[in-house]
Amino acid sequence: MMEKSEGTLSPFVYWAQTDSVATLKVDLKSVKDPHLRIKEETVEFSANGVGAQGLKRYSFALHLSAAIDPDKCSLKVTDRQVDLTLCKTKKAWWPRLTAKPQKPAWLKIDFDKWKSEEDFDEDETRDIRRDFPEIYDKLQKEELGYKRESAKKIYLAIYNLLQFIGFSYVLIVMYIRHYKSGAESMEGTYEAVGPAMKFIQLMQFLEVLHPMFGYTKGSALTPFLQVTGRAIILFVMIEAEPRMQTKPVVFYLFLVWSMIEVVRYPYYITQLFNMENSILTWLRYTIWVPLYPLGFLCEGVVIIRDIPYYEETNRFSISMPNKWNFSFYLPTVMRIYLLFLCVPMMYFMMSHMYRTRVKKLGPKSWIRKYN
């Protein structure tokens, strides 16, 4: 194999692969007089062109980590770069391009081009970050010295962390108040943590947008129903009726909501970074069993207690006659929800959670032992 002399310049070379080919992008412009020599496990290239050191003669030689088929390899020269396509003799993902672990400083990984389809020109391609995360992470750490996270993952991690902090704040304040004053503290729960709860509740509407924009998997329907239902209880049933804000049921409702979320958000963070915590996973898919029915019960109590208040004030109700020729009586809607919609809604949410639990833990995992 050709050895470079000390005065030889090497261009920057960026490589990527599929299971059947490896590609090299040589960062040279205005290339002239290119020479390429390909053997079963070696690639040698030289050309005149504009590189990092200006217009000069550049060359490089690579001893590959696995065999390629010289007859099927190709060279493409453009004004901006030189593209080499190396066809592997056996379909496989290479852990690295070169035979030796120590790669030259001018050889870089083209992360943006990593795909797992054979045709690099296809519009619909999968990502090695999903298909082969261990290989991708290893290559990234070797190249950069650290694992580079996507902007989407960083955003989701920050969002989940902030939500965890918000619900933890609500729980801590409620606990301290109850520890100091006992049951008497319940009357001032909304005054103490209501603003924080309203803020984090509004933030939860982002969870409806996440699956719509591909940030998370699944349908937007389930988070929409859950977040919207909570928002109606919080802003219409409690915030809009001051007499409800001092009721003890608000304390229990906030307690249930917060206990669910201080488990859910840390679990999401661990999943983002592929970290498994068996206890946290079990809690995430089990704690809803007692808390979801308690949450629906507290919400039902809030609605029942609010019915006479809204009959008295007619707030949010529309009476005839009006220019729209339309009437709306909120207490009637509240009664219809309690009689006909509350139980089906609870059944829908709990069925969804049960299916996800079975998918994650299995049908016979209500009690597990962890070492």
mmCIF file of C-alpha atoms in Angstrom:
data_model
loop_
_atom_site.group_PDB
_atom_site.id
_atom_site.type_symbol
_atom_site.label_atom_id
_atom_site.label_comp_id
_atom_site.label_asym_id
_atom_site.label_seq_id
_atom_site.Cartn_x
_atom_site.Cartn_y
_atom_site.Cartn_z
ATOM 1 C CA MET A 1 0.000 0.000 0.000
ATOM 2 C CA MET A 2 1.217 3.466 -0.912
ATOM 3 C CA GLU A 3 2.791 5.407 1.941
ATOM 4 C CA LYS A 4 2.550 9.187 2.010
ATOM 5 C CA SER A 5 5.635 11.313 2.232
ATOM 6 C CA GLU A 6 5.841 13.983 4.885
ATOM 7 C CA GLY A 7 5.103 16.775 2.396
ATOM 8 C CA THR A 8 1.966 15.133 0.959
ATOM 9 C CA LEU A 9 -1.305 16.934 1.688
ATOM 10 C CA SER A 10 -4.483 15.040 2.480
ATOM 11 C CA PRO A 11 -7.973 16.412 1.826
ATOM 12 C CA PHE A 12 -10.796 16.137 4.320
ATOM 13 C CA VAL A 13 -12.718 12.931 3.634
ATOM 14 C CA TYR A 14 -16.209 12.299 5.031
ATOM 15 C CA TRP A 15 -17.557 8.763 5.103
ATOM 16 C CA ALA A 16 -20.918 7.104 5.650
ATOM 17 C CA GLN A 17 -22.376 3.652 5.003
ATOM 18 C CA THR A 18 -25.373 1.417 4.482
ATOM 19 C CA ASP A 19 -25.302 -2.324 4.970
ATOM 20 C CA SER A 20 -24.142 -2.772 1.342
ATOM 21 C CA VAL A 21 -22.015 0.277 0.460
ATOM 22 C CA ALA A 22 -19.669 2.808 2.009
ATOM 23 C CA THR A 23 -19.391 6.312 0.578
ATOM 24 C CA LEU A 24 -16.504 8.756 0.701
ATOM 25 C CA LYS A 25 -16.962 12.477 0.103
ATOM 26 C CA VAL A 26 -13.611 14.084 -0.724
ATOM 27 C CA ASP A 27 -13.668 17.801 0.065
ATOM 28 C CA LEU A 28 -11.906 19.094 -3.041
ATOM 29 C CA LYS A 29 -13.164 21.719 -5.500
ATOM 30 C CA SER A 30 -12.231 22.194 -9.146
ATOM 31 C CA VAL A 31 -10.611 18.760 -9.288
ATOM 32 C CA LYS A 32 -8.244 17.973 -12.141
ATOM 33 C CA ASP A 33 -6.211 14.903 -13.051
ATOM 34 C CA PRO A 34 -7.814 12.503 -10.481
ATOM 35 C CA HIS A 35 -6.194 9.107 -9.976
ATOM 36 C CA LEU A 36 -8.003 6.300 -8.171
ATOM 37 C CA ARG A 37 -6.669 2.857 -7.307
ATOM 38 C CA ILE A 38 -8.997 0.392 -5.592
ATOM 39 C CA LYS A 39 -8.119 -3.080 -4.362
ATOM 40 C CA GLU A 40 -10.065 -5.520 -2.229
ATOM 41 C CA GLU A 41 -9.148 -3.816 1.052
ATOM 42 C CA THR A 42 -7.392 -0.602 0.019
ATOM 43 C CA VAL A 43 -8.337 2.709 -1.584
ATOM 44 C CA GLU A 44 -5.758 5.176 -2.937
ATOM 45 C CA PHE A 45 -6.699 8.571 -4.389
ATOM 46 C CA SER A 46 -4.827 11.637 -5.608
ATOM 47 C CA ALA A 47 -5.836 14.754 -7.534
ATOM 48 C CA ASN A 48 -5.137 18.419 -8.085
ATOM 49 C CA GLY A 49 -7.786 20.655 -6.564
ATOM 50 C CA VAL A 50 -8.725 23.378 -4.117
ATOM 51 C CA GLY A 51 -8.709 22.034 -0.575
ATOM 52 C CA ALA A 52 -7.963 23.305 2.914
ATOM 53 C CA GLN A 53 -4.460 24.411 1.805
ATOM 54 C CA GLY A 54 -5.597 26.020 -1.439
ATOM 55 C CA LEU A 55 -4.884 24.814 -4.958
ATOM 56 C CA LYS A 56 -2.444 21.915 -4.534
ATOM 57 C CA ARG A 57 -1.986 18.194 -5.098
ATOM 58 C CA TYR A 58 -3.841 16.134 -2.499
ATOM 59 C CA SER A 59 -3.830 12.387 -1.857
ATOM 60 C CA PHE A 60 -4.852 9.780 0.679
ATOM 61 C CA ALA A 61 -4.713 6.027 1.188
ATOM 62 C CA LEU A 62 -7.028 3.890 3.300
ATOM 63 C CA HIS A 63 -6.744 0.308 4.541
ATOM 64 C CA LEU A 64 -10.387 -0.726 4.956
ATOM 65 C CA SER A 65 -11.804 -2.754 7.816
ATOM 66 C CA ALA A 66 -13.494 -5.234 5.431
ATOM 67 C CA ALA A 67 -13.369 -6.288 1.799
ATOM 68 C CA ILE A 68 -14.989 -4.419 -1.105
ATOM 69 C CA ASP A 69 -15.625 -5.320 -4.731
ATOM 70 C CA PRO A 70 -13.336 -3.129 -6.901
ATOM 71 C CA ASP A 71 -15.337 -3.818 -10.079
ATOM 72 C CA LYS A 72 -18.523 -2.383 -8.593
ATOM 73 C CA CYS A 73 -17.025 0.734 -7.031
ATOM 74 C CA SER A 74 -17.514 4.098 -8.707
ATOM 75 C CA LEU A 75 -16.045 7.596 -8.827
ATOM 76 C CA LYS A 76 -18.003 10.819 -9.421
ATOM 77 C CA VAL A 77 -16.266 14.182 -9.803
ATOM 78 C CA THR A 78 -18.185 17.467 -9.467
ATOM 79 C CA ASP A 79 -17.120 21.084 -9.168
ATOM 80 C CA ARG A 80 -17.623 20.982 -5.391
ATOM 81 C CA GLN A 81 -16.391 17.522 -4.354
ATOM 82 C CA VAL A 82 -15.428 13.988 -5.315
ATOM 83 C CA ASP A 83 -17.768 11.115 -4.383
ATOM 84 C CA LEU A 84 -16.568 7.530 -4.081
ATOM 85 C CA THR A 85 -18.962 4.597 -3.712
ATOM 86 C CA LEU A 86 -17.405 1.416 -2.323
ATOM 87 C CA CYS A 87 -19.511 -1.736 -2.684
ATOM 88 C CA LYS A 88 -19.066 -4.205 0.163
ATOM 89 C CA THR A 89 -18.547 -7.869 -0.726
ATOM 90 C CA LYS A 90 -20.761 -8.877 2.207
ATOM 91 C CA LYS A 91 -23.723 -6.963 3.534
ATOM 92 C CA ALA A 92 -22.851 -5.804 7.021
ATOM 93 C CA TRP A 93 -22.434 -2.660 9.098
ATOM 94 C CA TRP A 94 -18.798 -1.836 9.652
ATOM 95 C CA PRO A 95 -17.875 -0.718 13.169
ATOM 96 C CA ARG A 96 -15.363 1.663 11.546
ATOM 97 C CA LEU A 97 -13.997 2.424 8.082
ATOM 98 C CA THR A 98 -10.321 1.696 8.617
ATOM 99 C CA ALA A 99 -8.723 -1.551 9.722
ATOM 100 C CA LYS A 100 -6.871 0.160 12.563
ATOM 101 C CA PRO A 101 -8.812 1.800 15.413
ATOM 102 C CA GLN A 102 -6.679 4.941 15.084
ATOM 103 C CA LYS A 103 -8.073 6.900 12.159
ATOM 104 C CA PRO A 104 -6.247 9.800 10.483
ATOM 105 C CA ALA A 105 -7.220 13.339 11.519
ATOM 106 C CA TRP A 106 -8.471 14.192 8.013
ATOM 107 C CA LEU A 107 -11.033 11.331 8.015
ATOM 108 C CA LYS A 108 -14.413 12.421 9.359
ATOM 109 C CA ILE A 109 -17.829 10.825 9.754
ATOM 110 C CA ASP A 110 -20.612 12.284 7.632
ATOM 111 C CA PHE A 111 -23.387 11.910 10.230
ATOM 112 C CA ASP A 112 -25.990 13.655 8.091
ATOM 113 C CA LYS A 113 -25.626 10.996 5.395
ATOM 114 C CA TRP A 114 -25.980 7.904 7.573
ATOM 115 C CA LYS A 115 -28.879 5.887 6.241
ATOM 116 C CA SER A 116 -29.991 2.298 6.281
ATOM 117 C CA GLU A 117 -31.397 2.002 2.768
ATOM 118 C CA GLU A 118 -29.180 0.792 -0.044
ATOM 119 C CA ASP A 119 -29.918 3.747 -2.326
ATOM 120 C CA PHE A 120 -28.520 7.026 -0.988
ATOM 121 C CA ASP A 121 -30.756 8.962 -3.400
ATOM 122 C CA GLU A 122 -34.029 7.640 -1.995
ATOM 123 C CA ASP A 123 -36.335 10.233 -0.431
ATOM 124 C CA GLU A 124 -37.729 7.825 2.146
ATOM 125 C CA THR A 125 -34.885 6.551 4.298
ATOM 126 C CA ARG A 126 -34.471 5.321 7.807
ATOM 127 C CA ASP A 127 -31.909 6.618 10.215
ATOM 128 C CA ILE A 128 -29.014 4.655 11.694
ATOM 129 C CA ARG A 129 -29.757 6.421 14.994
ATOM 130 C CA ARG A 130 -32.945 4.333 15.165
ATOM 131 C CA ASP A 131 -31.776 1.188 13.374
ATOM 132 C CA PHE A 132 -28.309 0.794 14.927
ATOM 133 C CA PRO A 133 -28.085 3.171 17.904
ATOM 134 C CA GLU A 134 -25.090 1.426 19.498
ATOM 135 C CA ILE A 135 -22.955 1.684 16.362
ATOM 136 C CA TYR A 136 -24.006 5.300 15.809
ATOM 137 C CA ASP A 137 -23.242 6.329 19.387
ATOM 138 C CA LYS A 138 -19.840 4.624 19.303
ATOM 139 C CA LEU A 139 -18.868 6.304 16.044
ATOM 140 C CA GLN A 140 -20.090 9.659 17.291
ATOM 141 C CA LYS A 141 -18.085 9.439 20.506
ATOM 142 C CA GLU A 142 -14.967 8.442 18.554
ATOM 143 C CA GLU A 143 -15.455 11.340 16.151
ATOM 144 C CA LEU A 144 -16.528 14.130 18.499
ATOM 145 C CA GLY A 145 -15.361 12.902 21.879
ATOM 146 C CA TYR A 146 -18.935 13.092 23.175
ATOM 147 C CA LYS A 147 -22.415 12.000 22.180
ATOM 148 C CA ARG A 148 -24.180 14.716 20.205
ATOM 149 C CA GLU A 149 -27.894 14.897 20.950
ATOM 150 C CA SER A 150 -30.486 16.166 18.499
ATOM 151 C CA ALA A 151 -32.259 19.459 19.131
ATOM 152 C CA LYS A 152 -35.522 17.529 19.392
ATOM 153 C CA LYS A 153 -34.191 15.290 22.137
ATOM 154 C CA ILE A 154 -32.744 18.231 24.052
ATOM 155 C CA TYR A 155 -36.056 20.080 23.837
ATOM 156 C CA LEU A 156 -38.031 17.061 25.073
ATOM 157 C CA ALA A 157 -35.573 16.514 27.922
ATOM 158 C CA ILE A 158 -35.872 20.149 29.026
ATOM 159 C CA TYR A 159 -39.666 20.079 28.713
ATOM 160 C CA ASN A 160 -40.016 16.897 30.774
ATOM 161 C CA LEU A 161 -37.561 18.174 33.370
ATOM 162 C CA LEU A 162 -39.422 21.471 33.763
ATOM 163 C CA GLN A 163 -42.747 19.675 34.104
ATOM 164 C CA PHE A 164 -41.254 17.354 36.722
ATOM 165 C CA ILE A 165 -39.934 20.367 38.644
ATOM 166 C CA GLY A 166 -43.314 22.080 38.396
ATOM 167 C CA PHE A 167 -45.337 19.172 39.758
ATOM 168 C CA SER A 168 -42.680 18.470 42.385
ATOM 169 C CA TYR A 169 -42.996 22.085 43.537
ATOM 170 C CA VAL A 170 -46.762 21.661 43.889
ATOM 171 C CA LEU A 171 -46.324 18.475 45.924
ATOM 172 C CA ILE A 172 -43.625 19.933 48.174
ATOM 173 C CA VAL A 173 -45.592 23.105 48.942
ATOM 174 C CA MET A 174 -48.735 21.102 49.680
ATOM 175 C CA TYR A 175 -46.794 18.723 51.929
ATOM 176 C CA ILE A 176 -45.106 21.522 53.898
ATOM 177 C CA ARG A 177 -48.401 23.359 54.373
ATOM 178 C CA HIS A 178 -50.184 20.181 55.462
ATOM 179 C CA TYR A 179 -47.316 19.251 57.803
ATOM 180 C CA LYS A 180 -47.522 22.628 59.519
ATOM 181 C CA SER A 181 -51.276 23.188 59.619
ATOM 182 C CA GLY A 182 -52.874 19.788 59.001
ATOM 183 C CA ALA A 183 -56.322 19.711 57.413
ATOM 184 C CA GLU A 184 -56.685 23.476 57.848
ATOM 185 C CA SER A 185 -54.143 23.972 55.052
ATOM 186 C CA MET A 186 -56.494 22.458 52.464
ATOM 187 C CA GLU A 187 -58.609 25.597 52.317
ATOM 188 C CA GLY A 188 -55.686 27.656 50.987
ATOM 189 C CA THR A 189 -54.328 25.049 48.562
ATOM 190 C CA TYR A 190 -55.461 26.835 45.421
ATOM 191 C CA GLU A 191 -54.162 30.178 46.616
ATOM 192 C CA ALA A 192 -50.759 28.623 47.372
ATOM 193 C CA VAL A 193 -50.163 26.428 44.306
ATOM 194 C CA GLY A 194 -52.943 27.415 41.897
ATOM 195 C CA PRO A 195 -50.767 29.757 39.785
ATOM 196 C CA ALA A 196 -48.074 27.095 39.402
ATOM 197 C CA MET A 197 -50.658 24.458 38.526
ATOM 198 C CA LYS A 198 -52.241 26.710 35.897
ATOM 199 C CA PHE A 199 -48.873 27.367 34.274
ATOM 200 C CA ILE A 200 -47.759 23.726 34.034
ATOM 201 C CA GLN A 201 -51.257 22.729 32.912
ATOM 202 C CA LEU A 202 -51.098 25.190 30.014
ATOM 203 C CA MET A 203 -47.631 23.862 29.171
ATOM 204 C CA GLN A 204 -49.101 20.375 28.863
ATOM 205 C CA PHE A 205 -50.923 21.422 25.692
ATOM 206 C CA LEU A 206 -47.513 21.071 24.022
ATOM 207 C CA GLU A 207 -47.953 17.320 24.510
ATOM 208 C CA VAL A 208 -50.843 17.440 22.052
ATOM 209 C CA LEU A 209 -48.528 19.010 19.465
ATOM 210 C CA HIS A 210 -45.578 16.655 20.036
ATOM 211 C CA PRO A 211 -47.059 13.636 18.181
ATOM 212 C CA MET A 212 -48.500 15.927 15.488
ATOM 213 C CA PHE A 213 -44.999 17.192 14.645
ATOM 214 C CA GLY A 214 -43.317 13.805 15.051
ATOM 215 C CA TYR A 215 -41.568 14.608 18.333
ATOM 216 C CA THR A 216 -43.197 11.645 20.054
ATOM 217 C CA LYS A 217 -44.897 8.479 18.881
ATOM 218 C CA GLY A 218 -48.603 7.709 19.098
ATOM 219 C CA SER A 219 -51.792 9.618 18.462
ATOM 220 C CA ALA A 220 -52.583 13.159 19.578
ATOM 221 C CA LEU A 221 -56.106 12.098 20.636
ATOM 222 C CA THR A 222 -55.204 10.617 24.017
ATOM 223 C CA PRO A 223 -53.147 13.589 25.265
ATOM 224 C CA PHE A 224 -55.767 15.950 23.841
ATOM 225 C CA LEU A 225 -58.564 14.323 25.823
ATOM 226 C CA GLN A 226 -56.523 14.181 29.018
ATOM 227 C CA VAL A 227 -55.061 17.677 28.848
ATOM 228 C CA THR A 228 -58.293 19.315 27.697
ATOM 229 C CA GLY A 229 -60.289 17.549 30.405
ATOM 230 C CA ARG A 230 -57.899 18.755 33.086
ATOM 231 C CA ALA A 231 -57.913 22.285 31.661
ATOM 232 C CA ILE A 232 -61.720 22.437 31.820
ATOM 233 C CA ILE A 233 -61.698 21.275 35.431
ATOM 234 C CA LEU A 234 -58.918 23.694 36.396
ATOM 235 C CA PHE A 235 -59.903 26.840 34.525
ATOM 236 C CA VAL A 236 -63.698 26.511 34.201
ATOM 237 C CA MET A 237 -64.710 24.539 37.278
ATOM 238 C CA ILE A 238 -62.149 25.926 39.784
ATOM 239 C CA GLU A 239 -60.508 29.145 38.535
ATOM 240 C CA ALA A 240 -63.793 30.692 37.354
ATOM 241 C CA GLU A 241 -65.663 29.883 40.597
ATOM 242 C CA PRO A 242 -63.912 31.322 43.700
ATOM 243 C CA ARG A 243 -66.187 29.388 46.074
ATOM 244 C CA MET A 244 -64.818 26.105 44.723
ATOM 245 C CA GLN A 245 -61.192 27.148 45.252
ATOM 246 C CA THR A 246 -61.401 26.704 49.038
ATOM 247 C CA LYS A 247 -62.907 23.205 48.987
ATOM 248 C CA PRO A 248 -60.756 20.292 50.300
ATOM 249 C CA VAL A 249 -61.398 18.350 47.092
ATOM 250 C CA VAL A 250 -59.022 20.735 45.293
ATOM 251 C CA PHE A 251 -56.219 19.558 47.591
ATOM 252 C CA TYR A 252 -56.887 15.900 46.797
ATOM 253 C CA LEU A 253 -57.256 16.591 43.080
ATOM 254 C CA PHE A 254 -53.918 18.404 42.874
ATOM 255 C CA LEU A 255 -52.345 15.642 44.961
ATOM 256 C CA VAL A 256 -53.509 12.925 42.541
ATOM 257 C CA TRP A 257 -52.493 14.858 39.423
ATOM 258 C CA SER A 258 -49.047 15.642 40.812
ATOM 259 C CA MET A 259 -48.338 12.084 42.011
ATOM 260 C CA ILE A 260 -49.033 10.782 38.516
ATOM 261 C CA GLU A 261 -46.801 13.333 36.834
ATOM 262 C CA VAL A 262 -43.767 13.157 39.137
ATOM 263 C CA VAL A 263 -43.444 9.547 37.992
ATOM 264 C CA ARG A 264 -44.381 10.031 34.332
ATOM 265 C CA TYR A 265 -41.947 12.796 33.419
ATOM 266 C CA PRO A 266 -38.781 11.205 34.898
ATOM 267 C CA TYR A 267 -39.722 8.004 33.074
ATOM 268 C CA TYR A 268 -39.906 9.912 29.780
ATOM 269 C CA ILE A 269 -36.465 11.404 30.425
ATOM 270 C CA THR A 270 -34.937 7.955 30.960
ATOM 271 C CA GLN A 271 -36.523 6.722 27.734
ATOM 272 C CA LEU A 272 -35.116 9.655 25.777
ATOM 273 C CA PHE A 273 -31.574 8.630 26.715
ATOM 274 C CA ASN A 274 -32.172 4.854 26.503
ATOM 275 C CA MET A 275 -31.753 4.355 30.237
ATOM 276 C CA GLU A 276 -33.764 1.599 31.879
ATOM 277 C CA ASN A 277 -34.870 1.821 35.493
ATOM 278 C CA SER A 278 -37.029 -1.180 36.348
ATOM 279 C CA ILE A 279 -38.633 0.379 39.429
ATOM 280 C CA LEU A 280 -39.477 3.630 37.627
ATOM 281 C CA THR A 281 -40.858 1.704 34.660
ATOM 282 C CA TRP A 282 -43.041 -0.430 36.916
ATOM 283 C CA LEU A 283 -44.316 2.657 38.752
ATOM 284 C CA ARG A 284 -45.052 4.455 35.473
ATOM 285 C CA TYR A 285 -47.293 1.628 34.282
ATOM 286 C CA THR A 286 -48.819 0.740 37.656
ATOM 287 C CA ILE A 287 -49.394 3.896 39.671
ATOM 288 C CA TRP A 288 -52.303 4.884 37.408
ATOM 289 C CA VAL A 289 -54.320 1.875 38.645
ATOM 290 C CA PRO A 290 -55.372 3.549 41.933
ATOM 291 C CA LEU A 291 -54.764 7.178 40.945
ATOM 292 C CA TYR A 292 -56.784 7.424 37.721
ATOM 293 C CA PRO A 293 -60.092 6.392 39.389
ATOM 294 C CA LEU A 294 -59.318 8.734 42.305
ATOM 295 C CA GLY A 295 -58.660 11.540 39.844
ATOM 296 C CA PHE A 296 -61.955 10.982 38.032
ATOM 297 C CA LEU A 297 -63.722 10.818 41.411
ATOM 298 C CA CYS A 298 -62.242 14.161 42.512
ATOM 299 C CA GLU A 299 -63.107 15.747 39.172
ATOM 300 C CA GLY A 300 -66.663 14.438 39.490
ATOM 301 C CA VAL A 301 -66.963 15.918 42.973
ATOM 302 C CA VAL A 302 -65.758 19.285 41.671
ATOM 303 C CA ILE A 303 -68.401 19.239 38.918
ATOM 304 C CA ILE A 304 -71.188 18.205 41.307
ATOM 305 C CA ARG A 305 -70.286 20.946 43.773
ATOM 306 C CA ASP A 306 -70.159 23.504 40.959
ATOM 307 C CA ILE A 307 -73.609 22.787 39.520
ATOM 308 C CA PRO A 308 -75.572 24.926 42.063
ATOM 309 C CA TYR A 309 -72.996 27.733 41.751
ATOM 310 C CA TYR A 310 -73.410 27.931 37.972
ATOM 311 C CA GLU A 311 -77.194 27.653 38.276
ATOM 312 C CA GLU A 312 -77.029 30.689 40.516
ATOM 313 C CA THR A 313 -74.658 32.783 38.414
ATOM 314 C CA ASN A 314 -75.472 31.526 34.869
ATOM 315 C CA ARG A 315 -71.788 31.992 34.070
ATOM 316 C CA PHE A 316 -70.777 30.531 30.671
ATOM 317 C CA SER A 317 -74.464 29.973 29.814
ATOM 318 C CA ILE A 318 -76.214 31.590 26.843
ATOM 319 C CA SER A 319 -79.929 32.363 27.033
ATOM 320 C CA MET A 320 -82.474 33.015 24.304
ATOM 321 C CA PRO A 321 -83.229 35.276 22.552
ATOM 322 C CA ASN A 322 -79.940 36.290 20.943
ATOM 323 C CA LYS A 323 -78.695 37.089 17.441
ATOM 324 C CA TRP A 324 -77.311 33.562 17.030
ATOM 325 C CA ASN A 325 -80.671 31.972 17.946
ATOM 326 C CA PHE A 326 -78.757 29.583 20.160
ATOM 327 C CA SER A 327 -78.902 28.646 23.845
ATOM 328 C CA PHE A 328 -76.372 26.921 26.058
ATOM 329 C CA TYR A 329 -76.899 25.981 29.704
ATOM 330 C CA LEU A 330 -73.694 24.856 31.396
ATOM 331 C CA PRO A 331 -75.291 23.051 34.400
ATOM 332 C CA THR A 332 -77.175 20.790 31.960
ATOM 333 C CA VAL A 333 -73.938 19.950 30.142
ATOM 334 C CA MET A 334 -72.292 19.186 33.484
ATOM 335 C CA ARG A 335 -75.124 16.786 34.405
ATOM 336 C CA ILE A 336 -74.944 15.068 30.996
ATOM 337 C CA TYR A 337 -71.196 14.587 31.426
ATOM 338 C CA LEU A 338 -71.613 13.058 34.880
ATOM 339 C CA LEU A 339 -74.455 10.755 33.809
ATOM 340 C CA PHE A 340 -73.309 9.619 30.367
ATOM 341 C CA LEU A 341 -69.712 10.635 29.605
ATOM 342 C CA CYS A 342 -67.679 10.418 32.798
ATOM 343 C CA VAL A 343 -67.625 6.617 33.054
ATOM 344 C CA PRO A 344 -66.951 6.007 29.308
ATOM 345 C CA MET A 345 -64.162 8.587 29.446
ATOM 346 C CA MET A 346 -62.605 6.865 32.449
ATOM 347 C CA TYR A 347 -62.971 3.495 30.712
ATOM 348 C CA PHE A 348 -61.265 4.840 27.566
ATOM 349 C CA MET A 349 -58.300 6.260 29.484
ATOM 350 C CA MET A 350 -57.841 3.200 31.701
ATOM 351 C CA SER A 351 -58.162 0.823 28.738
ATOM 352 C CA HIS A 352 -55.487 2.786 26.926
ATOM 353 C CA MET A 353 -53.209 2.647 29.963
ATOM 354 C CA TYR A 354 -53.862 -1.066 30.433
ATOM 355 C CA ARG A 355 -52.916 -1.808 26.809
ATOM 356 C CA THR A 356 -49.685 0.154 27.123
ATOM 357 C CA ARG A 357 -48.946 -1.591 30.413
ATOM 358 C CA VAL A 358 -49.446 -5.046 28.934
ATOM 359 C CA LYS A 359 -47.287 -4.086 25.976
ATOM 360 C CA LYS A 360 -44.503 -2.866 28.264
ATOM 361 C CA LEU A 361 -44.659 -5.236 31.239
ATOM 362 C CA GLY A 362 -46.851 -8.148 30.163
ATOM 363 C CA PRO A 363 -50.309 -9.189 31.421
ATOM 364 C CA LYS A 364 -49.068 -10.839 34.642
ATOM 365 C CA SER A 365 -46.869 -8.168 36.084
ATOM 366 C CA TRP A 366 -48.936 -6.492 38.786
ATOM 367 C CA ILE A 367 -46.322 -7.479 41.338
ATOM 368 C CA ARG A 368 -42.671 -7.729 40.382
ATOM 369 C CA LYS A 369 -39.506 -8.264 42.339
ATOM 370 C CA TYR A 370 -36.416 -6.310 41.388
ATOM 371 C CA ASN A 371 -32.878 -6.935 42.436
#
